[in-house]
Amino acid sequence: FPGLADVSIPQDIPVEGEITVPVGSHSPDEDYSTLDEPVKDTIMRDLKAVGKKFVHVMYPRKSSALLRDWDLWGPLVLCVSLALMLQGGSADSKDDGGPQFAEVFVIIWFGAVVITLNSKLLGGTISFFQSLCVLGYCVMPLTVAMLVCRLVLLAGAGTISFIIRLIVVGAMFGWSTLASTAFLADSQPPNRKALVVYPIFLFYFVISWMILTFTPQ
Amino acid sequence: IACLVMYLFAEFDDAANLLAANPDATTISIDEPVEIPKNQQSRLQEPGREEDDELLGTDDSDKTELLAGQKKSAPFWTFEYYQTFFDVDTYQASTLLQRRTVLDRIKGSVFPVPGKNFVRLYIRSNPDLYGPFWICATLVFTIAVSGNLSNFFIHLGKPTYHYVPEFRKVSIAATTIYAYAWLVPLALWGFLMWRNSKVMNIVSYSFLEIVCVYGYSLFIYIPTAILWIIPQKVVRWVLVVFSLCLSGSVLVMTFWPAVRDDNRRIAVATVATILLLHALMAVGCLAYFFDAPELDIPPPIIPAHNGTTVVTKSH
């Protein structure tokens, strides 16, 4: 290759660089194996993560840490407790009563999956399980509303109790929708925000309807 | 109904002549392929319509400039293929004449313009799945909730009445409405394809366009279902007829051009069947989910011979 004979680096231009990869800070998980720690530490760490997410739902703020460390423990606990509290409702001989346990489960999980698919198909940047995590955690205000409704229904089932339940469920429904929208709508281009928010609205509306129409036997 | 149908047909003959005289208004030319394969759909270039400026967040936005006219080029088992069916926006973000937004399509289904084909005007070569799916979901829950509320108000005050949420009706409503909105288009598409193989029609629709038309035409039933809570028979039937006219006319105006060139009897029978199924669904929903409002006059008491009183109620 005759042309390459002239290629040479002059002596007065220093060539420098680093061959070794700079050692940055390890993430905490790499410092020790989690197999060696006591079980209590493992469980407490997960519980603290779940608890932190509950606090995030109470005071919705944009937080990338919440989205990054998704987990589905919280949604599972909320879903099971909501489905359990919706049992014991009126079920007359025609079996036309409230939703069964499995129906509540299916509605919550299938609804969350469909909404996640919808937002991803519309071009959202959030990942599948992150979206499931947010939607599940934002059921928490409605679970609180269900608890309040059952307590109010212990006192009586008249018109006043209905009005109290209506106000409580309505407020919690608004809170759930706003909390989940705060997390999910930002991952969409602005033209499509309403297209993503509407199914979330419908989802929490259906759950609120199930809570509001719960009548004890 | 026969008079209404004949009137609409007369209008379409005029409209068809209008459209034939004004070729710029149509997007269909004779060399449009009859068979549209599932993963390739050629996009017709209309003069003055720039449809690609609003593509946001889809994977095809770069490809459409390179592949002239090839929009849905991903194979149907990939996620990107289905993403192209969610290529709609809420509102128009530019001043170009856009008919791809969901609100525009809903408006077009609620206010049908005589002579304008819904598919041609709003959907052509860009059917979306967002509208049909979520309109059906909303309709399912609206019918279930409104039916429950209406029954509650009708039976309110009766001492023997105990409120039940009737949650089982939600699954029945979901099955019915989704079956109607997806299986009837499938049957209709199969039928049109079969007729196309026999008679060369000028207009043909893909399966997703038919699903789109059916989905958006169901939108009018959402406010109708809410208004069905009013426990007056007259009001409910007026609402049924009104919404049937609106959504039925969207369907008829869409499908009449597709069967017009066929045997006259088959064309009329097809359109009549479409309308009949649509009416059946509306009336069926009204009858099943909403109890009949009872009259306010006190029921007459007829003393029977053996001394017991028989109370008759009129529905």
PDB file of C-alpha atoms in Angstrom, chain B residues 70-297:
ATOM      1  CA  GLN B  70     -46.549   2.034   1.507  1.00  0.00           C
ATOM      2  CA  LYS B  71     -47.870   2.753   4.961  1.00  0.00           C
ATOM      3  CA  LYS B  72     -48.415  -0.424   6.886  1.00  0.00           C
ATOM      4  CA  SER B  73     -45.302  -2.299   5.975  1.00  0.00           C
ATOM      5  CA  ALA B  74     -44.671  -4.118   9.262  1.00  0.00           C
ATOM      6  CA  PRO B  75     -45.784  -7.757   9.367  1.00  0.00           C
ATOM      7  CA  PHE B  76     -48.955  -8.316  11.295  1.00  0.00           C
ATOM      8  CA  TRP B  77     -47.403 -10.183  14.201  1.00  0.00           C
ATOM      9  CA  THR B  78     -45.244  -7.277  15.310  1.00  0.00           C
ATOM     10  CA  PHE B  79     -46.200  -4.541  17.727  1.00  0.00           C
ATOM     11  CA  GLU B  80     -45.430  -1.823  15.172  1.00  0.00           C
ATOM     12  CA  TYR B  81     -48.131  -3.104  12.852  1.00  0.00           C
ATOM     13  CA  TYR B  82     -50.785  -2.454  15.481  1.00  0.00           C
ATOM     14  CA  GLN B  83     -49.216   0.862  16.372  1.00  0.00           C
ATOM     15  CA  THR B  84     -50.128   2.166  12.937  1.00  0.00           C
ATOM     16  CA  PHE B  85     -53.770   1.688  13.817  1.00  0.00           C
ATOM     17  CA  PHE B  86     -53.455   4.062  16.736  1.00  0.00           C
ATOM     18  CA  ASP B  87     -52.125   6.856  14.590  1.00  0.00           C
ATOM     19  CA  VAL B  88     -54.773   9.360  15.579  1.00  0.00           C
ATOM     20  CA  ASP B  89     -54.735  12.580  17.509  1.00  0.00           C
ATOM     21  CA  THR B  90     -57.200  14.246  19.794  1.00  0.00           C
ATOM     22  CA  TYR B  91     -57.347  17.566  18.059  1.00  0.00           C
ATOM     23  CA  GLN B  92     -55.835  19.233  15.088  1.00  0.00           C
ATOM     24  CA  ALA B  93     -52.502  20.760  15.858  1.00  0.00           C
ATOM     25  CA  SER B  94     -52.080  22.325  12.455  1.00  0.00           C
ATOM     26  CA  THR B  95     -54.208  24.207  10.023  1.00  0.00           C
ATOM     27  CA  LEU B  96     -53.947  21.651   7.256  1.00  0.00           C
ATOM     28  CA  LEU B  97     -57.150  19.920   6.369  1.00  0.00           C
ATOM     29  CA  GLN B  98     -56.959  16.875   8.526  1.00  0.00           C
ATOM     30  CA  ARG B  99     -59.593  14.270   8.979  1.00  0.00           C
ATOM     31  CA  ARG B 100     -57.623  11.850  11.023  1.00  0.00           C
ATOM     32  CA  THR B 101     -58.461  13.096  14.459  1.00  0.00           C
ATOM     33  CA  VAL B 102     -60.761  11.153  16.704  1.00  0.00           C
ATOM     34  CA  LEU B 103     -62.999  14.129  17.463  1.00  0.00           C
ATOM     35  CA  ASP B 104     -63.455  14.838  13.776  1.00  0.00           C
ATOM     36  CA  ARG B 105     -64.443  11.258  13.136  1.00  0.00           C
ATOM     37  CA  ILE B 106     -66.908  11.298  15.993  1.00  0.00           C
ATOM     38  CA  LYS B 107     -68.382  14.521  14.664  1.00  0.00           C
ATOM     39  CA  GLY B 108     -68.662  12.993  11.233  1.00  0.00           C
ATOM     40  CA  SER B 109     -70.572  10.046  12.603  1.00  0.00           C
ATOM     41  CA  VAL B 110     -72.979  12.149  14.655  1.00  0.00           C
ATOM     42  CA  PHE B 111     -73.695  14.719  11.948  1.00  0.00           C
ATOM     43  CA  PRO B 112     -73.767  12.746   8.719  1.00  0.00           C
ATOM     44  CA  VAL B 113     -73.643  14.929   5.661  1.00  0.00           C
ATOM     45  CA  PRO B 114     -75.934  13.622   2.943  1.00  0.00           C
ATOM     46  CA  GLY B 115     -73.937  12.406   0.025  1.00  0.00           C
ATOM     47  CA  LYS B 116     -70.638  12.322   1.821  1.00  0.00           C
ATOM     48  CA  ASN B 117     -69.243   8.911   2.494  1.00  0.00           C
ATOM     49  CA  PHE B 118     -67.902   8.596   6.048  1.00  0.00           C
ATOM     50  CA  VAL B 119     -65.134   6.250   5.075  1.00  0.00           C
ATOM     51  CA  ARG B 120     -64.056   8.257   2.107  1.00  0.00           C
ATOM     52  CA  LEU B 121     -64.078  11.530   3.951  1.00  0.00           C
ATOM     53  CA  TYR B 122     -62.710  10.614   7.328  1.00  0.00           C
ATOM     54  CA  ILE B 123     -61.005   7.307   7.287  1.00  0.00           C
ATOM     55  CA  ARG B 124     -59.647   6.624   3.845  1.00  0.00           C
ATOM     56  CA  SER B 125     -56.465   4.578   4.137  1.00  0.00           C
ATOM     57  CA  ASN B 126     -56.059   5.379   7.790  1.00  0.00           C
ATOM     58  CA  PRO B 127     -58.513   3.317   9.790  1.00  0.00           C
ATOM     59  CA  ASP B 128     -57.871   3.426  13.493  1.00  0.00           C
ATOM     60  CA  LEU B 129     -58.664   0.908  16.155  1.00  0.00           C
ATOM     61  CA  TYR B 130     -58.725   3.392  19.023  1.00  0.00           C
ATOM     62  CA  GLY B 131     -62.177   4.772  18.193  1.00  0.00           C
ATOM     63  CA  PRO B 132     -64.063   1.514  17.726  1.00  0.00           C
ATOM     64  CA  PHE B 133     -62.524  -0.148  20.764  1.00  0.00           C
ATOM     65  CA  TRP B 134     -63.037   2.634  23.265  1.00  0.00           C
ATOM     66  CA  ILE B 135     -66.423   3.676  21.923  1.00  0.00           C
ATOM     67  CA  CYS B 136     -67.587   0.090  22.412  1.00  0.00           C
ATOM     68  CA  ALA B 137     -66.116  -0.012  25.924  1.00  0.00           C
ATOM     69  CA  THR B 138     -67.804   3.266  26.847  1.00  0.00           C
ATOM     70  CA  LEU B 139     -71.082   2.072  25.380  1.00  0.00           C
ATOM     71  CA  VAL B 140     -70.961  -1.175  27.372  1.00  0.00           C
ATOM     72  CA  PHE B 141     -70.539   0.616  30.669  1.00  0.00           C
ATOM     73  CA  THR B 142     -72.930   3.417  29.784  1.00  0.00           C
ATOM     74  CA  ILE B 143     -75.697   0.966  28.968  1.00  0.00           C
ATOM     75  CA  ALA B 144     -75.073  -1.107  32.087  1.00  0.00           C
ATOM     76  CA  VAL B 145     -74.887   1.912  34.407  1.00  0.00           C
ATOM     77  CA  SER B 146     -77.845   3.721  32.816  1.00  0.00           C
ATOM     78  CA  GLY B 147     -79.951   0.577  32.887  1.00  0.00           C
ATOM     79  CA  ASN B 148     -79.172   0.081  36.537  1.00  0.00           C
ATOM     80  CA  LEU B 149     -79.942   3.722  37.369  1.00  0.00           C
ATOM     81  CA  SER B 150     -83.156   3.689  35.365  1.00  0.00           C
ATOM     82  CA  ASN B 151     -84.397   0.543  37.086  1.00  0.00           C
ATOM     83  CA  PHE B 152     -83.518   2.090  40.425  1.00  0.00           C
ATOM     84  CA  PHE B 153     -85.575   5.190  39.729  1.00  0.00           C
ATOM     85  CA  ILE B 154     -88.500   3.250  38.332  1.00  0.00           C
ATOM     86  CA  HIS B 155     -88.765   0.938  41.298  1.00  0.00           C
ATOM     87  CA  LEU B 156     -87.908   3.552  43.891  1.00  0.00           C
ATOM     88  CA  GLY B 157     -90.423   3.854  46.650  1.00  0.00           C
ATOM     89  CA  LYS B 158     -91.804   0.370  46.413  1.00  0.00           C
ATOM     90  CA  PRO B 159     -91.599  -1.369  49.756  1.00  0.00           C
ATOM     91  CA  THR B 160     -90.664  -4.731  48.257  1.00  0.00           C
ATOM     92  CA  TYR B 161     -87.844  -3.386  46.152  1.00  0.00           C
ATOM     93  CA  HIS B 162     -84.269  -4.092  47.185  1.00  0.00           C
ATOM     94  CA  TYR B 163     -81.606  -2.482  45.064  1.00  0.00           C
ATOM     95  CA  VAL B 164     -79.169  -4.813  43.319  1.00  0.00           C
ATOM     96  CA  PRO B 165     -76.225  -3.630  41.242  1.00  0.00           C
ATOM     97  CA  GLU B 166     -76.988  -6.253  38.532  1.00  0.00           C
ATOM     98  CA  PHE B 167     -73.354  -6.696  37.731  1.00  0.00           C
ATOM     99  CA  ARG B 168     -73.968  -9.750  35.575  1.00  0.00           C
ATOM    100  CA  LYS B 169     -75.488  -7.485  32.958  1.00  0.00           C
ATOM    101  CA  VAL B 170     -72.134  -5.841  32.372  1.00  0.00           C
ATOM    102  CA  SER B 171     -70.684  -9.041  30.937  1.00  0.00           C
ATOM    103  CA  ILE B 172     -73.779  -9.599  28.840  1.00  0.00           C
ATOM    104  CA  ALA B 173     -73.601  -6.050  27.517  1.00  0.00           C
ATOM    105  CA  ALA B 174     -69.908  -6.432  26.744  1.00  0.00           C
ATOM    106  CA  THR B 175     -70.417  -9.660  24.844  1.00  0.00           C
ATOM    107  CA  THR B 176     -73.297  -8.291  22.823  1.00  0.00           C
ATOM    108  CA  ILE B 177     -71.774  -4.993  21.855  1.00  0.00           C
ATOM    109  CA  TYR B 178     -68.330  -6.268  21.049  1.00  0.00           C
ATOM    110  CA  ALA B 179     -69.792  -9.148  19.055  1.00  0.00           C
ATOM    111  CA  TYR B 180     -71.954  -6.724  17.102  1.00  0.00           C
ATOM    112  CA  ALA B 181     -69.162  -4.245  16.463  1.00  0.00           C
ATOM    113  CA  TRP B 182     -66.620  -6.843  15.333  1.00  0.00           C
ATOM    114  CA  LEU B 183     -68.437  -9.913  14.005  1.00  0.00           C
ATOM    115  CA  VAL B 184     -71.002  -8.117  11.869  1.00  0.00           C
ATOM    116  CA  PRO B 185     -68.234  -6.161  10.070  1.00  0.00           C
ATOM    117  CA  LEU B 186     -66.439  -9.458   9.548  1.00  0.00           C
ATOM    118  CA  ALA B 187     -69.509 -11.002   7.965  1.00  0.00           C
ATOM    119  CA  LEU B 188     -70.172  -7.897   5.914  1.00  0.00           C
ATOM    120  CA  TRP B 189     -66.585  -7.749   4.706  1.00  0.00           C
ATOM    121  CA  GLY B 190     -66.678 -11.399   3.720  1.00  0.00           C
ATOM    122  CA  PHE B 191     -69.925 -10.839   1.875  1.00  0.00           C
ATOM    123  CA  LEU B 192     -68.569  -7.792   0.027  1.00  0.00           C
ATOM    124  CA  MET B 193     -65.411  -9.639  -0.938  1.00  0.00           C
ATOM    125  CA  TRP B 194     -67.521 -12.482  -2.276  1.00  0.00           C
ATOM    126  CA  ARG B 195     -69.651 -10.130  -4.322  1.00  0.00           C
ATOM    127  CA  ASN B 196     -66.549  -8.341  -5.546  1.00  0.00           C
ATOM    128  CA  SER B 197     -65.300 -11.542  -7.044  1.00  0.00           C
ATOM    129  CA  LYS B 198     -68.478 -11.782  -9.068  1.00  0.00           C
ATOM    130  CA  VAL B 199     -69.220  -8.172  -9.919  1.00  0.00           C
ATOM    131  CA  MET B 200     -66.504  -5.584 -10.299  1.00  0.00           C
ATOM    132  CA  ASN B 201     -67.451  -2.868  -7.868  1.00  0.00           C
ATOM    133  CA  ILE B 202     -65.955   0.560  -7.989  1.00  0.00           C
ATOM    134  CA  VAL B 203     -65.759   0.883  -4.250  1.00  0.00           C
ATOM    135  CA  SER B 204     -64.406  -1.686  -1.857  1.00  0.00           C
ATOM    136  CA  TYR B 205     -63.477  -1.443   1.797  1.00  0.00           C
ATOM    137  CA  SER B 206     -60.940  -3.210   3.900  1.00  0.00           C
ATOM    138  CA  PHE B 207     -62.035  -5.051   7.008  1.00  0.00           C
ATOM    139  CA  LEU B 208     -60.626  -2.422   9.344  1.00  0.00           C
ATOM    140  CA  GLU B 209     -62.415   0.380   7.535  1.00  0.00           C
ATOM    141  CA  ILE B 210     -65.718  -1.419   8.023  1.00  0.00           C
ATOM    142  CA  VAL B 211     -64.892  -1.937  11.719  1.00  0.00           C
ATOM    143  CA  CYS B 212     -64.103   1.767  11.916  1.00  0.00           C
ATOM    144  CA  VAL B 213     -67.436   2.782  10.413  1.00  0.00           C
ATOM    145  CA  TYR B 214     -69.376   0.502  12.703  1.00  0.00           C
ATOM    146  CA  GLY B 215     -67.429   1.630  15.749  1.00  0.00           C
ATOM    147  CA  TYR B 216     -67.874   5.325  15.122  1.00  0.00           C
ATOM    148  CA  SER B 217     -71.520   4.892  14.159  1.00  0.00           C
ATOM    149  CA  LEU B 218     -72.176   3.419  17.608  1.00  0.00           C
ATOM    150  CA  PHE B 219     -71.087   6.663  19.228  1.00  0.00           C
ATOM    151  CA  ILE B 220     -74.559   8.224  19.009  1.00  0.00           C
ATOM    152  CA  TYR B 221     -75.882   5.499  21.313  1.00  0.00           C
ATOM    153  CA  ILE B 222     -73.801   6.758  24.234  1.00  0.00           C
ATOM    154  CA  PRO B 223     -75.813   9.941  24.848  1.00  0.00           C
ATOM    155  CA  THR B 224     -78.918   8.014  23.832  1.00  0.00           C
ATOM    156  CA  ALA B 225     -78.293   5.438  26.554  1.00  0.00           C
ATOM    157  CA  ILE B 226     -77.845   8.180  29.114  1.00  0.00           C
ATOM    158  CA  LEU B 227     -81.124   9.776  28.045  1.00  0.00           C
ATOM    159  CA  TRP B 228     -82.863   6.418  28.249  1.00  0.00           C
ATOM    160  CA  ILE B 229     -82.794   6.841  32.018  1.00  0.00           C
ATOM    161  CA  ILE B 230     -85.878   9.032  31.599  1.00  0.00           C
ATOM    162  CA  PRO B 231     -88.689   6.616  32.394  1.00  0.00           C
ATOM    163  CA  GLN B 232     -91.075   7.682  29.676  1.00  0.00           C
ATOM    164  CA  LYS B 233     -91.910   5.241  26.917  1.00  0.00           C
ATOM    165  CA  VAL B 234     -92.513   7.931  24.324  1.00  0.00           C
ATOM    166  CA  VAL B 235     -89.207   9.643  25.042  1.00  0.00           C
ATOM    167  CA  ARG B 236     -87.322   6.367  24.802  1.00  0.00           C
ATOM    168  CA  TRP B 237     -88.826   5.387  21.491  1.00  0.00           C
ATOM    169  CA  VAL B 238     -88.277   8.830  20.011  1.00  0.00           C
ATOM    170  CA  LEU B 239     -84.632   8.531  21.041  1.00  0.00           C
ATOM    171  CA  VAL B 240     -84.383   5.075  19.475  1.00  0.00           C
ATOM    172  CA  VAL B 241     -85.749   6.302  16.169  1.00  0.00           C
ATOM    173  CA  PHE B 242     -83.603   9.420  16.169  1.00  0.00           C
ATOM    174  CA  SER B 243     -80.320   7.679  16.885  1.00  0.00           C
ATOM    175  CA  LEU B 244     -81.224   4.880  14.496  1.00  0.00           C
ATOM    176  CA  CYS B 245     -81.726   7.433  11.738  1.00  0.00           C
ATOM    177  CA  LEU B 246     -78.413   9.127  12.371  1.00  0.00           C
ATOM    178  CA  SER B 247     -76.200   6.079  12.713  1.00  0.00           C
ATOM    179  CA  GLY B 248     -78.176   4.125  10.156  1.00  0.00           C
ATOM    180  CA  SER B 249     -77.701   6.867   7.607  1.00  0.00           C
ATOM    181  CA  VAL B 250     -73.944   6.824   8.194  1.00  0.00           C
ATOM    182  CA  LEU B 251     -73.915   3.095   7.541  1.00  0.00           C
ATOM    183  CA  VAL B 252     -76.181   3.260   4.539  1.00  0.00           C
ATOM    184  CA  MET B 253     -74.248   6.099   2.943  1.00  0.00           C
ATOM    185  CA  THR B 254     -71.074   4.130   3.434  1.00  0.00           C
ATOM    186  CA  PHE B 255     -72.244   0.837   2.049  1.00  0.00           C
ATOM    187  CA  TRP B 256     -74.633   1.860  -0.679  1.00  0.00           C
ATOM    188  CA  PRO B 257     -71.819   2.844  -3.080  1.00  0.00           C
ATOM    189  CA  ALA B 258     -70.188  -0.500  -2.452  1.00  0.00           C
ATOM    190  CA  VAL B 259     -73.190  -2.569  -3.502  1.00  0.00           C
ATOM    191  CA  ARG B 260     -74.794  -0.169  -5.932  1.00  0.00           C
ATOM    192  CA  ASP B 261     -73.352  -1.815  -9.001  1.00  0.00           C
ATOM    193  CA  ASP B 262     -74.515  -5.220  -8.014  1.00  0.00           C
ATOM    194  CA  ASN B 263     -77.797  -6.878  -8.734  1.00  0.00           C
ATOM    195  CA  ARG B 264     -80.466  -4.456  -7.540  1.00  0.00           C
ATOM    196  CA  ARG B 265     -82.168  -6.952  -5.294  1.00  0.00           C
ATOM    197  CA  ILE B 266     -78.973  -8.024  -3.605  1.00  0.00           C
ATOM    198  CA  ALA B 267     -77.951  -4.423  -3.054  1.00  0.00           C
ATOM    199  CA  VAL B 268     -81.248  -3.512  -1.442  1.00  0.00           C
ATOM    200  CA  ALA B 269     -81.231  -6.698   0.617  1.00  0.00           C
ATOM    201  CA  THR B 270     -77.722  -6.008   1.878  1.00  0.00           C
ATOM    202  CA  VAL B 271     -78.456  -2.483   2.972  1.00  0.00           C
ATOM    203  CA  ALA B 272     -81.755  -3.568   4.501  1.00  0.00           C
ATOM    204  CA  THR B 273     -79.989  -6.279   6.485  1.00  0.00           C
ATOM    205  CA  ILE B 274     -77.425  -3.793   7.764  1.00  0.00           C
ATOM    206  CA  LEU B 275     -80.187  -1.500   8.937  1.00  0.00           C
ATOM    207  CA  LEU B 276     -82.195  -4.337  10.417  1.00  0.00           C
ATOM    208  CA  LEU B 277     -79.286  -5.631  12.482  1.00  0.00           C
ATOM    209  CA  HIS B 278     -78.562  -2.126  13.683  1.00  0.00           C
ATOM    210  CA  ALA B 279     -82.165  -1.588  14.718  1.00  0.00           C
ATOM    211  CA  LEU B 280     -82.253  -4.982  16.370  1.00  0.00           C
ATOM    212  CA  MET B 281     -79.259  -4.139  18.481  1.00  0.00           C
ATOM    213  CA  ALA B 282     -80.672  -0.800  19.591  1.00  0.00           C
ATOM    214  CA  VAL B 283     -84.115  -2.131  20.419  1.00  0.00           C
ATOM    215  CA  GLY B 284     -82.673  -5.224  22.057  1.00  0.00           C
ATOM    216  CA  CYS B 285     -80.494  -3.143  24.357  1.00  0.00           C
ATOM    217  CA  LEU B 286     -83.436  -0.962  25.284  1.00  0.00           C
ATOM    218  CA  ALA B 287     -85.665  -3.948  26.005  1.00  0.00           C
ATOM    219  CA  TYR B 288     -83.148  -5.973  28.007  1.00  0.00           C
ATOM    220  CA  PHE B 289     -81.316  -3.415  30.086  1.00  0.00           C
ATOM    221  CA  PHE B 290     -84.089  -0.956  30.758  1.00  0.00           C
ATOM    222  CA  ASP B 291     -87.222  -2.115  32.509  1.00  0.00           C
ATOM    223  CA  ALA B 292     -90.458  -0.858  31.132  1.00  0.00           C
ATOM    224  CA  PRO B 293     -91.626   2.236  32.955  1.00  0.00           C
ATOM    225  CA  GLU B 294     -94.845   1.544  34.752  1.00  0.00           C
ATOM    226  CA  LEU B 295     -97.844   3.745  34.394  1.00  0.00           C
ATOM    227  CA  ASP B 296     -98.873   6.047  37.177  1.00  0.00           C
ATOM    228  CA  ILE B 297    -102.533   5.139  37.305  1.00  0.00           C
TER     229      ILE B 297
END
